[in-house]
Short mmCIF file of C-alpha atoms in Angstrom, two decimals:
data_model
loop_
_atom_site.label_atom_id
_atom_site.label_comp_id
_atom_site.label_asym_id
_atom_site.label_seq_id
_atom_site.Cartn_x
_atom_site.Cartn_y
_atom_site.Cartn_z
CA HIS P 1 0.00 0.00 0.00
CA PRO P 2 1.32 3.48 -0.80
CA VAL P 3 2.14 5.48 2.32
CA GLU P 4 -0.38 8.23 3.03
CA ILE P 5 1.10 11.63 3.85
CA VAL P 6 -0.86 13.46 6.55
CA GLU P 7 -0.63 16.86 8.19
CA GLY P 8 2.32 17.08 10.56
CA CYS P 9 4.54 14.71 8.52
CA ARG P 10 8.07 15.85 7.81
CA LEU P 11 10.30 15.06 4.89
CA PRO P 12 12.81 16.72 2.56
CA VAL P 13 11.18 18.79 -0.22
CA LEU P 14 12.80 19.98 -3.43
CA ARG P 15 13.11 23.76 -3.87
CA LYS P 16 15.36 26.24 -5.67
CA ASN P 17 17.66 28.39 -3.56
CA GLN P 18 18.66 32.00 -4.33
CA GLU P 19 21.28 30.79 -6.82
CA HIS P 20 18.54 28.71 -8.55
CA GLU P 21 20.24 25.48 -7.47
CA ASP P 22 18.26 22.45 -6.26
CA GLU P 23 18.19 21.82 -2.51
CA TRP P 24 16.22 19.45 -0.27
CA PRO P 25 15.47 21.16 3.07
CA LEU P 26 13.37 19.42 5.69
CA ALA P 27 9.74 20.59 5.57
CA GLU P 28 6.52 20.02 7.51
CA ILE P 29 3.24 19.22 5.75
CA LEU P 30 0.63 21.71 6.99
CA SER P 31 -2.22 20.76 4.67
CA VAL P 32 -3.18 18.35 1.88
CA LYS P 33 -5.74 19.00 -0.88
CA GLU P 34 -6.81 17.39 -4.14
CA VAL P 35 -7.13 19.46 -7.33
CA SER P 36 -8.18 17.75 -10.60
CA SER P 37 -7.50 14.32 -9.00
CA ARG P 38 -3.92 15.42 -8.17
CA LYS P 39 -2.74 15.81 -4.58
CA LEU P 40 -1.08 19.05 -3.49
CA TYR P 41 0.81 19.56 -0.22
CA TYR P 42 1.22 22.85 1.63
CA VAL P 43 4.74 22.79 3.10
CA HIS P 44 6.64 24.89 5.64
CA TYR P 45 10.42 24.62 5.29
CA ILE P 46 11.85 24.15 8.79
CA ASP P 47 14.15 27.04 9.85
CA PHE P 48 13.06 29.11 6.82
CA ASN P 49 10.80 32.17 6.98
CA LYS P 50 7.09 31.40 6.56
CA ARG P 51 6.92 33.60 3.46
CA LEU P 52 8.60 30.73 1.55
CA ASP P 53 5.77 28.29 2.43
CA GLU P 54 4.06 26.94 -0.71
CA TRP P 55 1.85 24.29 -2.32
CA VAL P 56 3.95 21.55 -3.95
CA THR P 57 3.21 18.45 -6.02
CA GLY P 58 4.03 14.92 -4.84
CA ASP P 59 7.05 14.58 -7.16
CA ARG P 60 8.94 17.15 -5.06
CA LEU P 61 8.69 15.06 -1.86
CA ASP P 62 11.48 12.69 -0.77
CA MET P 63 9.33 9.80 0.53
CA LYS P 64 12.37 7.74 1.59
CA LYS P 65 12.97 10.08 4.55
CA LEU P 66 9.35 10.53 5.64
CA GLN P 67 8.84 11.18 9.40
CA PHE P 68 5.37 10.77 10.88
CA PRO P 69 4.13 13.23 13.53
CA LYS P 70 4.68 12.15 17.14
CA LYS P 71 1.48 11.53 19.03
CA GLU P 72 1.38 13.49 22.26
CA ALA P 73 -1.13 14.14 24.99
CA LYS P 74 -3.18 17.27 24.52
CA THR P 75 -1.35 20.16 26.07
CA PRO P 76 -3.17 21.88 28.93
CA THR P 77 -4.49 25.34 28.23
CA LYS P 78 -2.40 28.27 29.38
CA ASN P 79 -4.07 31.56 30.36
CA GLY P 80 -7.27 30.29 28.77
CA LEU P 81 -5.60 29.78 25.39
CA PRO P 82 -5.94 26.37 23.75
CA GLY P 83 -2.86 24.16 23.66
CA SER P 84 -0.99 23.81 20.37
CA ARG P 85 -1.51 21.00 17.86
CA PRO P 86 0.49 17.78 18.34
CA SER P 87 3.49 18.96 16.61
CA SER P 88 7.03 19.62 16.11
CA PRO P 89 9.65 21.07 18.43
CA GLU P 90 10.37 23.77 15.85
CA ARG P 91 6.92 25.25 16.25
CA GLU P 92 7.64 26.07 19.87
CA VAL P 93 11.13 27.29 19.04
CA LYS P 94 9.78 29.44 16.20
CA ARG P 95 7.23 31.06 18.48
CA LYS P 96 9.86 31.78 21.08
CA VAL P 97 12.08 33.36 18.44
CA GLU P 98 9.27 35.50 17.09
CA ALA P 99 8.51 36.67 20.60
CA VAL P 100 12.09 37.75 21.23
CA PRO P 101 12.45 41.54 21.30
CA MET P 102 14.19 43.11 18.34
CA ALA P 103 17.66 43.81 19.69
CA THR P 104 18.15 40.24 20.85
CA GLN P 105 17.71 38.88 17.33
CA VAL P 106 21.22 39.95 16.35
CA PRO P 107 24.35 38.70 18.10
CA PRO P 108 24.98 41.42 20.69
CA ALA P 109 28.43 42.92 21.18
CA PRO P 110 30.27 42.04 24.42
CA PRO P 111 28.36 43.72 27.28
CA VAL P 112 29.84 46.88 28.72
CA PRO P 113 29.60 47.66 32.44
CA SER P 114 26.89 50.12 33.42
CA LEU P 115 25.31 50.48 29.98
CA PRO P 116 22.48 48.05 29.27
CA SER P 117 23.45 45.35 26.81
CA SER P 118 21.19 45.35 23.77
CA THR P 119 19.34 42.41 25.31
CA GLU P 120 18.57 44.25 28.54
CA ALA P 121 17.56 47.46 26.83
CA SER P 122 15.04 45.78 24.59
CA GLN P 123 13.74 43.32 27.17
CA ALA P 124 13.04 46.19 29.50
CA SER P 125 10.92 47.83 26.85
CA VAL P 126 9.02 44.70 25.82
CA PHE P 127 9.01 42.12 28.58
CA PRO P 128 10.21 43.86 31.77
CA ALA P 129 8.36 41.37 33.95
CA VAL P 130 10.82 38.67 32.84
CA ARG P 131 13.89 40.60 33.96
CA GLU P 132 15.78 39.50 37.05
CA PRO P 133 17.06 42.67 38.68
CA SER P 134 19.25 40.65 41.04
CA THR P 135 21.41 39.40 38.13
CA PHE P 136 23.29 42.69 38.00
CA LYS P 137 25.60 43.43 40.91
CA SER P 138 26.55 47.01 41.57
CA ARG P 139 30.26 47.57 42.05
CA GLU P 140 32.46 50.61 42.35
CA ASP P 141 35.78 49.43 40.86
CA HIS P 142 36.06 49.47 37.05
CA GLU P 143 37.81 46.63 35.27
CA PRO P 144 39.65 47.49 32.05
CA ILE P 145 37.94 45.69 29.19
CA SER P 146 39.95 46.61 26.14
CA LEU P 147 42.95 48.57 24.95
CA LEU P 148 42.99 50.71 21.82
CA THR P 149 45.92 50.47 19.45
CA THR P 150 46.88 53.59 17.49
CA ASN P 151 45.22 52.40 14.30
CA GLY P 152 41.90 52.47 16.12
CA ASN P 153 41.41 48.70 16.44
CA ALA P 154 40.49 47.23 19.82
CA ARG P 155 42.60 44.46 21.37
CA ARG P 156 41.18 42.39 24.27
CA LEU P 157 43.12 42.62 27.53
CA ILE P 158 40.94 41.09 30.21
CA PRO P 159 37.77 39.22 29.27
CA SER P 160 34.68 40.40 31.10
CA GLN P 161 33.96 38.16 34.08
CA PRO P 162 30.49 36.70 34.56
CA GLY P 163 28.57 37.98 37.56
CA ARG P 164 30.74 41.07 37.90
CA LYS P 165 28.81 43.46 35.68
CA ARG P 166 27.52 46.73 37.06
CA LYS P 167 23.81 47.17 37.51
CA ALA P 168 22.15 47.68 34.12
CA ASN P 169 21.16 51.30 33.71
CA CYS P 170 21.21 54.27 31.39
CA GLY P 171 22.56 56.62 34.01
CA GLY P 172 25.64 57.41 31.95
CA ALA P 173 23.71 59.09 29.17
CA ASP P 174 24.42 62.59 30.49
CA GLU P 175 28.15 61.98 30.88
CA MET P 176 30.43 63.73 28.39
CA ILE P 177 31.99 61.70 25.57
CA LYS P 178 35.33 62.97 24.23
CA VAL P 179 36.44 62.34 20.68
CA LEU P 180 40.07 61.32 20.39
CA GLN P 181 42.01 61.50 17.10
CA TYR P 182 44.77 58.94 16.59
CA ASN P 183 47.84 59.01 14.30
CA ASN P 184 45.54 57.75 11.58
CA PRO P 185 43.25 60.72 10.80
CA GLN P 186 40.47 58.37 9.62
CA SER P 187 40.16 56.79 13.08
CA ALA P 188 38.48 58.50 15.97
CA SER P 189 37.57 57.39 19.47
CA VAL P 190 34.81 58.75 21.64
CA PHE P 191 35.36 58.72 25.41
CA LEU P 192 32.52 58.46 27.92
CA PRO P 193 33.37 58.50 31.66
CA PRO P 194 31.44 56.09 33.92
CA PRO P 195 28.21 57.29 35.54
CA GLU P 196 28.27 58.32 39.19
CA ASP P 197 24.69 57.42 39.84
CA SER P 198 22.70 54.44 38.67
CA GLN P 199 18.98 54.01 38.19
CA ASP P 200 16.94 51.01 37.12
CA SER P 201 16.20 51.05 33.40
CA SER P 202 12.74 49.60 33.82
CA ASP P 203 11.44 52.68 35.67
CA GLY P 204 8.18 53.85 34.16
CA ILE P 205 8.02 51.06 31.60
CA PRO P 206 4.73 49.14 31.40
CA SER P 207 4.78 45.45 32.21
CA ALA P 208 3.38 44.12 28.92
CA PRO P 209 3.21 45.03 25.24
CA ARG P 210 0.06 46.76 23.99
CA MET P 211 -2.63 44.31 22.90
CA THR P 212 -5.18 46.56 21.16
CA GLY P 213 -5.21 48.41 17.88
CA SER P 214 -5.03 47.81 14.15
CA LEU P 215 -2.11 45.36 13.93
CA VAL P 216 -0.66 44.06 17.18
CA SER P 217 1.79 41.38 18.19
CA ASP P 218 -0.06 38.26 19.28
CA ARG P 219 2.05 35.18 19.78
CA SER P 220 -0.92 33.04 20.89
CA HIS P 221 -2.42 33.16 17.39
CA ASP P 222 -0.85 30.14 15.71
CA ASP P 223 -3.68 27.96 14.43
CA ILE P 224 -3.41 26.01 11.19
CA VAL P 225 -5.63 28.43 9.23
CA THR P 226 -3.53 31.52 9.93
CA ARG P 227 -0.30 29.60 9.29
CA MET P 228 -1.23 29.21 5.61
CA LYS P 229 -1.29 31.84 2.87
CA ASN P 230 -4.87 32.22 1.69
CA ILE P 231 -4.56 34.73 -1.18
CA GLU P 232 -2.88 33.55 -4.37
CA CYS P 233 -2.18 36.90 -6.03
CA ILE P 234 -3.11 40.58 -5.62
CA GLU P 235 -3.29 43.07 -8.48
CA LEU P 236 -2.60 46.58 -7.23
CA GLY P 237 -2.33 49.17 -10.01
CA ARG P 238 0.42 48.08 -12.39
CA HIS P 239 1.85 45.55 -9.90
CA ARG P 240 0.97 41.95 -9.17
CA LEU P 241 1.92 40.94 -5.64
CA LYS P 242 2.31 37.42 -4.28
CA PRO P 243 1.33 37.54 -0.59
CA TRP P 244 3.79 36.14 1.94
CA TYR P 245 1.38 35.41 4.80
CA PHE P 246 -2.26 34.90 5.77
CA SER P 247 -4.61 37.90 5.75
CA PRO P 248 -8.27 37.74 6.85
CA TYR P 249 -9.90 38.83 3.58
CA PRO P 250 -13.49 37.50 3.17
CA GLN P 251 -13.51 33.71 2.68
CA GLU P 252 -15.23 33.86 -0.73
CA LEU P 253 -12.32 35.90 -2.16
CA THR P 254 -9.66 33.37 -1.16
CA THR P 255 -10.57 30.97 -4.00
CA LEU P 256 -9.97 33.59 -6.73
CA PRO P 257 -6.79 33.30 -8.83
CA ILE P 258 -6.35 37.09 -8.52
CA LEU P 259 -7.76 39.54 -5.96
CA TYR P 260 -8.09 43.04 -7.44
CA LEU P 261 -7.50 46.12 -5.27
CA CYS P 262 -8.18 49.73 -6.19
CA GLU P 263 -4.71 51.23 -5.73
CA PHE P 264 -6.16 54.54 -4.50
CA CYS P 265 -8.86 53.54 -1.96
CA LEU P 266 -7.59 49.92 -1.49
CA LYS P 267 -11.10 48.50 -1.83
CA TYR P 268 -11.00 44.77 -2.73
CA LEU P 269 -12.92 43.53 -5.78
CA LYS P 270 -13.47 40.05 -7.17
CA SER P 271 -12.86 40.70 -10.89
CA LEU P 272 -11.18 43.05 -13.34
CA LYS P 273 -14.62 44.09 -14.61
CA CYS P 274 -15.67 45.13 -11.09
CA LEU P 275 -12.42 47.10 -10.73
CA GLN P 276 -12.93 48.87 -14.07
CA ARG P 277 -16.52 49.78 -13.11
CA HIS P 278 -15.23 51.01 -9.75
CA LEU P 279 -12.63 53.25 -11.43
CA VAL P 280 -14.87 54.78 -14.12
CA ARG P 281 -16.18 58.07 -12.84
CA ILE P 282 -19.84 58.65 -13.74
CA ASN P 283 -21.84 61.60 -12.47
CA VAL P 284 -24.73 59.59 -11.11
CA ALA P 285 -26.39 60.41 -7.81
CA HIS P 286 -25.23 58.14 -4.96
CA ASP P 287 -22.75 56.33 -7.22
CA THR P 288 -20.07 54.25 -5.53
CA LYS P 289 -17.37 54.98 -8.09
CA CYS P 290 -13.88 55.84 -6.86
CA ASN P 291 -13.04 59.52 -7.24
CA LEU P 292 -9.74 59.21 -5.40
CA ARG P 293 -6.40 59.48 -7.16
CA HIS P 294 -4.48 59.64 -3.87
CA PRO P 295 -4.96 58.32 -0.32
CA PRO P 296 -7.61 60.17 1.73
CA GLY P 297 -6.40 62.59 4.42
CA ASN P 298 -3.93 65.47 4.32
CA GLU P 299 -0.80 65.60 2.18
CA ILE P 300 1.79 66.72 4.73
CA TYR P 301 4.99 66.26 2.69
CA ARG P 302 5.95 66.59 -0.96
CA LYS P 303 9.38 66.66 -2.59
CA GLY P 304 9.85 65.65 -6.21
CA THR P 305 7.55 62.69 -6.84
CA ILE P 306 7.45 61.55 -3.19
CA SER P 307 4.47 62.53 -1.00
CA PHE P 308 3.24 61.52 2.46
CA PHE P 309 -0.43 61.54 3.47
CA GLU P 310 -1.65 61.54 7.09
CA ILE P 311 -4.80 59.46 7.53
CA ASP P 312 -6.86 59.40 10.73
CA GLY P 313 -7.99 55.83 11.54
CA ARG P 314 -11.25 57.17 12.98
CA LYS P 315 -12.18 59.54 10.12
CA ASN P 316 -11.12 57.15 7.34
CA LYS P 317 -12.05 53.80 8.86
CA THR P 318 -12.69 51.84 5.64
CA TYR P 319 -9.43 52.94 4.00
CA SER P 320 -7.47 52.20 7.20
CA GLN P 321 -8.97 48.72 7.54
CA ASN P 322 -8.28 47.96 3.87
CA LEU P 323 -4.69 49.15 4.34
CA CYS P 324 -4.30 46.80 7.34
CA LEU P 325 -5.67 43.86 5.33
CA LEU P 326 -3.14 44.52 2.56
CA ALA P 327 -0.28 45.01 5.07
CA LYS P 328 -1.11 41.73 6.85
CA CYS P 329 -0.24 39.87 3.62
CA PHE P 330 3.40 40.90 4.24
CA LEU P 331 3.61 41.09 8.05
CA ASP P 332 3.62 37.80 9.94
CA HIS P 333 4.36 38.87 13.51
CA LYS P 334 1.14 40.88 13.79
CA THR P 335 -2.56 39.98 14.03
CA LEU P 336 -5.33 42.08 12.52
CA TYR P 337 -7.73 44.05 14.68
CA TYR P 338 -10.47 46.20 13.20
CA ASP P 339 -10.24 49.04 15.71
CA THR P 340 -8.27 51.63 13.76
CA ASP P 341 -9.60 54.64 15.75
CA PRO P 342 -6.53 55.05 18.03
CA PHE P 343 -4.16 55.19 15.03
CA LEU P 344 -2.76 57.56 12.47
CA PHE P 345 -1.51 56.11 9.18
CA TYR P 346 1.26 57.77 7.18
CA VAL P 347 1.16 56.57 3.56
CA MET P 348 4.11 57.24 1.24
CA THR P 349 3.26 57.62 -2.44
CA GLU P 350 5.04 58.13 -5.75
CA TYR P 351 3.35 60.54 -8.19
CA ASP P 352 2.90 60.22 -11.95
CA SER P 353 0.29 61.41 -14.48
CA LYS P 354 -2.18 58.73 -13.30
CA GLY P 355 -2.10 59.67 -9.63
CA PHE P 356 -0.34 59.03 -6.29
CA HIS P 357 0.67 55.34 -6.10
CA ILE P 358 1.15 53.71 -2.68
CA VAL P 359 4.76 52.66 -1.97
CA GLY P 360 4.57 51.87 1.76
CA TYR P 361 3.23 53.14 5.06
CA PHE P 362 3.62 53.18 8.80
CA SER P 363 0.99 53.43 11.51
CA LYS P 364 1.36 55.22 14.80
CA GLU P 365 -0.68 55.42 18.00
CA LYS P 366 -2.27 58.81 18.62
CA GLU P 367 -1.21 58.48 22.25
CA SER P 368 1.63 56.12 23.20
CA THR P 369 2.65 55.65 26.82
CA GLU P 370 5.67 53.60 25.68
CA ASP P 371 7.26 56.27 23.38
CA TYR P 372 6.40 54.24 20.27
CA ASN P 373 6.59 56.39 17.14
CA VAL P 374 5.77 53.46 14.82
CA ALA P 375 3.32 50.59 15.36
CA CYS P 376 3.58 48.83 11.97
CA ILE P 377 5.82 49.68 9.04
CA LEU P 378 5.88 48.19 5.54
CA THR P 379 7.38 48.87 2.12
CA LEU P 380 5.37 46.97 -0.50
CA PRO P 381 7.48 44.26 -2.25
CA PRO P 382 7.78 46.00 -5.69
CA TYR P 383 9.48 48.93 -3.94
CA GLN P 384 11.74 47.00 -1.56
CA ARG P 385 15.56 47.25 -1.69
CA ARG P 386 15.35 50.71 -3.24
CA GLY P 387 15.80 52.91 -0.15
CA TYR P 388 12.10 53.50 0.54
CA GLY P 389 12.13 51.59 3.85
CA LYS P 390 14.80 53.88 5.26
CA LEU P 391 12.85 56.88 3.96
CA LEU P 392 9.76 55.74 5.90
CA ILE P 393 11.88 55.33 9.05
CA GLU P 394 13.55 58.72 8.55
CA PHE P 395 10.10 60.33 8.13
CA SER P 396 8.85 58.75 11.39
CA TYR P 397 11.78 60.36 13.25
CA GLU P 398 11.21 63.74 11.52
CA LEU P 399 7.66 63.69 12.94
CA SER P 400 9.12 62.90 16.39
CA LYS P 401 11.52 65.86 16.06
CA VAL P 402 8.60 68.21 15.32
CA GLU P 403 6.75 66.75 18.33
CA GLY P 404 9.86 67.32 20.47
CA LYS P 405 9.99 63.66 21.55
CA THR P 406 12.25 60.65 21.19
CA GLY P 407 10.64 57.54 19.73
CA THR P 408 11.15 53.84 19.10
CA PRO P 409 9.34 51.27 16.92
CA GLU P 410 6.96 48.84 18.59
CA LYS P 411 8.52 45.41 19.23
CA PRO P 412 8.86 42.75 17.97
CA LEU P 413 10.06 43.87 14.55
CA SER P 414 10.03 41.51 11.59
CA ASP P 415 13.36 40.24 10.27
CA LEU P 416 13.33 42.79 7.43
CA GLY P 417 12.16 45.58 9.76
CA LEU P 418 15.01 44.83 12.14
CA LEU P 419 17.58 45.05 9.32
CA SER P 420 16.19 48.40 8.12
CA TYR P 421 16.14 49.95 11.62
CA ARG P 422 19.63 48.68 12.48
CA SER P 423 20.95 50.18 9.25
CA TYR P 424 19.11 53.51 9.78
CA TRP P 425 20.26 53.87 13.41
CA SER P 426 23.86 53.00 12.49
CA GLN P 427 24.04 55.51 9.64
CA THR P 428 22.32 58.28 11.63
CA ILE P 429 24.57 57.90 14.69
CA LEU P 430 27.78 57.53 12.67
CA GLU P 431 26.84 60.66 10.70
CA ILE P 432 26.79 62.64 13.95
CA LEU P 433 29.98 61.13 15.41
CA MET P 434 31.92 61.75 12.20
CA ASP P 435 30.69 65.35 11.89
CA LEU P 436 31.97 66.33 15.36
CA LYS P 437 34.58 69.08 15.05
CA PRO P 438 37.37 69.87 17.55
CA ASP P 439 36.45 72.72 19.92
CA ASN P 440 39.25 75.34 20.47
CA GLY P 441 41.88 72.67 19.94
CA GLU P 442 40.13 70.47 22.52
CA ARG P 443 38.66 67.11 21.60
CA PRO P 444 34.95 67.54 20.76
CA GLN P 445 32.49 66.18 23.33
CA ILE P 446 28.99 64.74 23.12
CA THR P 447 26.64 62.77 25.39
CA ILE P 448 24.33 59.86 24.64
CA ASN P 449 21.43 62.15 25.57
CA GLU P 450 22.60 64.74 23.05
CA ILE P 451 22.75 62.10 20.29
CA SER P 452 19.22 61.08 21.29
CA GLU P 453 17.95 64.69 21.26
CA ILE P 454 19.53 65.49 17.85
CA THR P 455 18.16 62.34 16.19
CA SER P 456 14.95 61.69 18.24
CA VAL P 457 16.20 58.07 18.49
CA LYS P 458 15.41 56.68 21.94
CA LYS P 459 18.42 56.46 24.28
CA GLU P 460 18.21 52.65 24.57
CA ASP P 461 18.32 52.32 20.77
CA VAL P 462 21.39 54.60 20.59
CA ILE P 463 23.20 52.41 23.16
CA SER P 464 22.17 49.09 21.57
CA THR P 465 23.34 50.38 18.15
CA LEU P 466 26.75 51.40 19.50
CA GLN P 467 27.09 47.90 20.96
CA TYR P 468 25.79 46.21 17.81
CA LEU P 469 28.46 48.06 15.80
CA ASN P 470 30.97 46.91 18.44
CA LEU P 471 32.16 50.50 18.86
CA ILE P 472 31.88 50.68 22.63
CA ASN P 473 34.70 49.57 24.91
CA TYR P 474 35.65 50.29 28.50
CA TYR P 475 39.20 51.28 29.42
CA LYS P 476 40.70 52.89 32.57
CA GLY P 477 37.36 54.07 33.92
CA GLN P 478 36.13 55.45 30.60
CA TYR P 479 33.82 54.34 27.80
CA ILE P 480 35.61 54.48 24.48
CA LEU P 481 33.93 54.48 21.09
CA THR P 482 36.37 53.62 18.33
CA LEU P 483 35.64 54.53 14.74
CA SER P 484 38.03 52.31 12.79
CA GLU P 485 38.90 52.84 9.14
CA ASP P 486 36.62 49.95 8.15
CA ILE P 487 33.64 51.53 9.92
CA VAL P 488 34.32 54.96 8.39
CA ASP P 489 34.85 53.59 4.86
CA GLY P 490 31.76 51.38 5.09
CA HIS P 491 29.66 54.30 6.31
CA GLU P 492 30.85 56.61 3.52
CA ARG P 493 30.11 53.98 0.87
CA ALA P 494 26.61 53.42 2.32
CA MET P 495 25.83 57.15 2.42
CA GLN P 496 26.86 57.56 -1.25
CA LYS P 497 24.21 54.98 -2.18
CA ARG P 498 21.53 56.68 -0.08
CA HIS P 499 20.00 59.04 -2.62
CA LEU P 500 16.54 59.33 -1.05
CA ARG P 501 16.43 61.63 1.99
CA ILE P 502 13.67 63.49 3.82
CA ASP P 503 13.92 67.28 3.49
CA PRO P 504 12.51 68.79 6.73
CA LYS P 505 11.70 72.04 4.84
CA CYS P 506 9.11 70.14 2.77
CA LEU P 507 7.26 68.82 5.84
CA HIS P 508 4.07 70.72 6.75
CA PHE P 509 2.94 69.06 9.95
CA THR P 510 1.40 70.36 13.15
CA PRO P 511 1.22 67.76 15.93
CA LYS P 512 -2.10 67.45 17.76
CA ASP P 513 -2.43 66.94 21.50
CA TRP P 514 -4.68 63.88 21.42
CA SER P 515 -4.96 63.74 25.22
CA LYS P 516 -7.17 66.87 25.11
CA ARG P 517 -9.44 65.56 22.40
CA GLY P 518 -11.62 63.15 24.37
CA LYS P 519 -11.90 59.88 22.45
CA TRP P 520 -9.68 61.01 19.54
#
């Protein structure tokens, strides 16, 4: 008898890698269906991102290495949530990884006494309840961690000893940093003396991430339906998009080969004919034709062909909900909620003779107690890897500058979001450090707080970026930031490629005080 493949089975499946070579990664069967008397299998490649999940035919399965799912007792419910399906260890691991706050998803630099390691900084902002304050022991003496050679490279002297770190805090942010020039003019070091006083970094930070709004992180939502892509293809203006993840569009639309969206109001339609009818403007009373050629709301920025529109989630509910449905096709770590009232949406468009075409967007809470200046952020796939993601991030910080606040994106970030933010923070901070000029022959000085105030990047993100870049060392009672030739050259090359920038002079934005406006 032929072996029957069921949901939960694992086996190698043939796929093409980025070099278009054949490979056979291990995959889990999530679903089986029959189309025209031929079986199709929906597979998730273990240790690969879910956006690569796909339907495959039987000839791509390596039956010789088939593993059947282990039968296990039903898991008890936790916090009223149902237990997971009998399944694979990876599912639990995956969920833990997705729940990890953003800065812990990259290998952190060696921790530095008295400044929070990137892990601590981000855990405090996302899961402070998990932190163990007793892990950090306060101590007065300062151990030398590294020595700088004259070419600006760091050489380890004494490895940091476990259990002897200072208490994690951001107390040193007001301390002056000195910039030291070495024999090599391309290398600079920034000196930051140790803080006198220490305070706990979790002060004033809420004990759990926000769980309401348009798109929120929800790690409990992992049932079989939402683990599978349900839309085959989306036509949006001149682009056809292949969704990466599940999005809760109406069930009857999920069987269509193509889902048509109006690229201006984002309404979903079941056929090209419906879309054409929707777009034709006819002066008929009460007609439902689309008169938009740009997103609703106010245009608050325009330079060249790039514009930004501010959309109120309460005043433009239908558009905001349609935007969230589209975004969910490309964001996996979020779950859709239909309450868009507490949000503002900033949509970036590119203009041509036909209108303002959506490129990407970010959403933002009208009132955030956690200093979030971005809730969700997305560049649509046709526009990715062209500098638009960084432009969206830069715009979010320009708004924060006008508001006179520092901000941070809501955690967890997706893998691509994390890469974009890391890159933006690195370039922004290095730009400031490299532009520092000597003051009356003295070495120029700057504090972490000053970097934060100039950029509107939250203090914890400044510190975690310095550590991620491995710039920060501790030597003879001082923090030393070393800009080596490699760092400087890499930064200059990156900035030459960065053609798209936000021009603050083209921003026409007046922040509103939402706390005085009742229910928004």
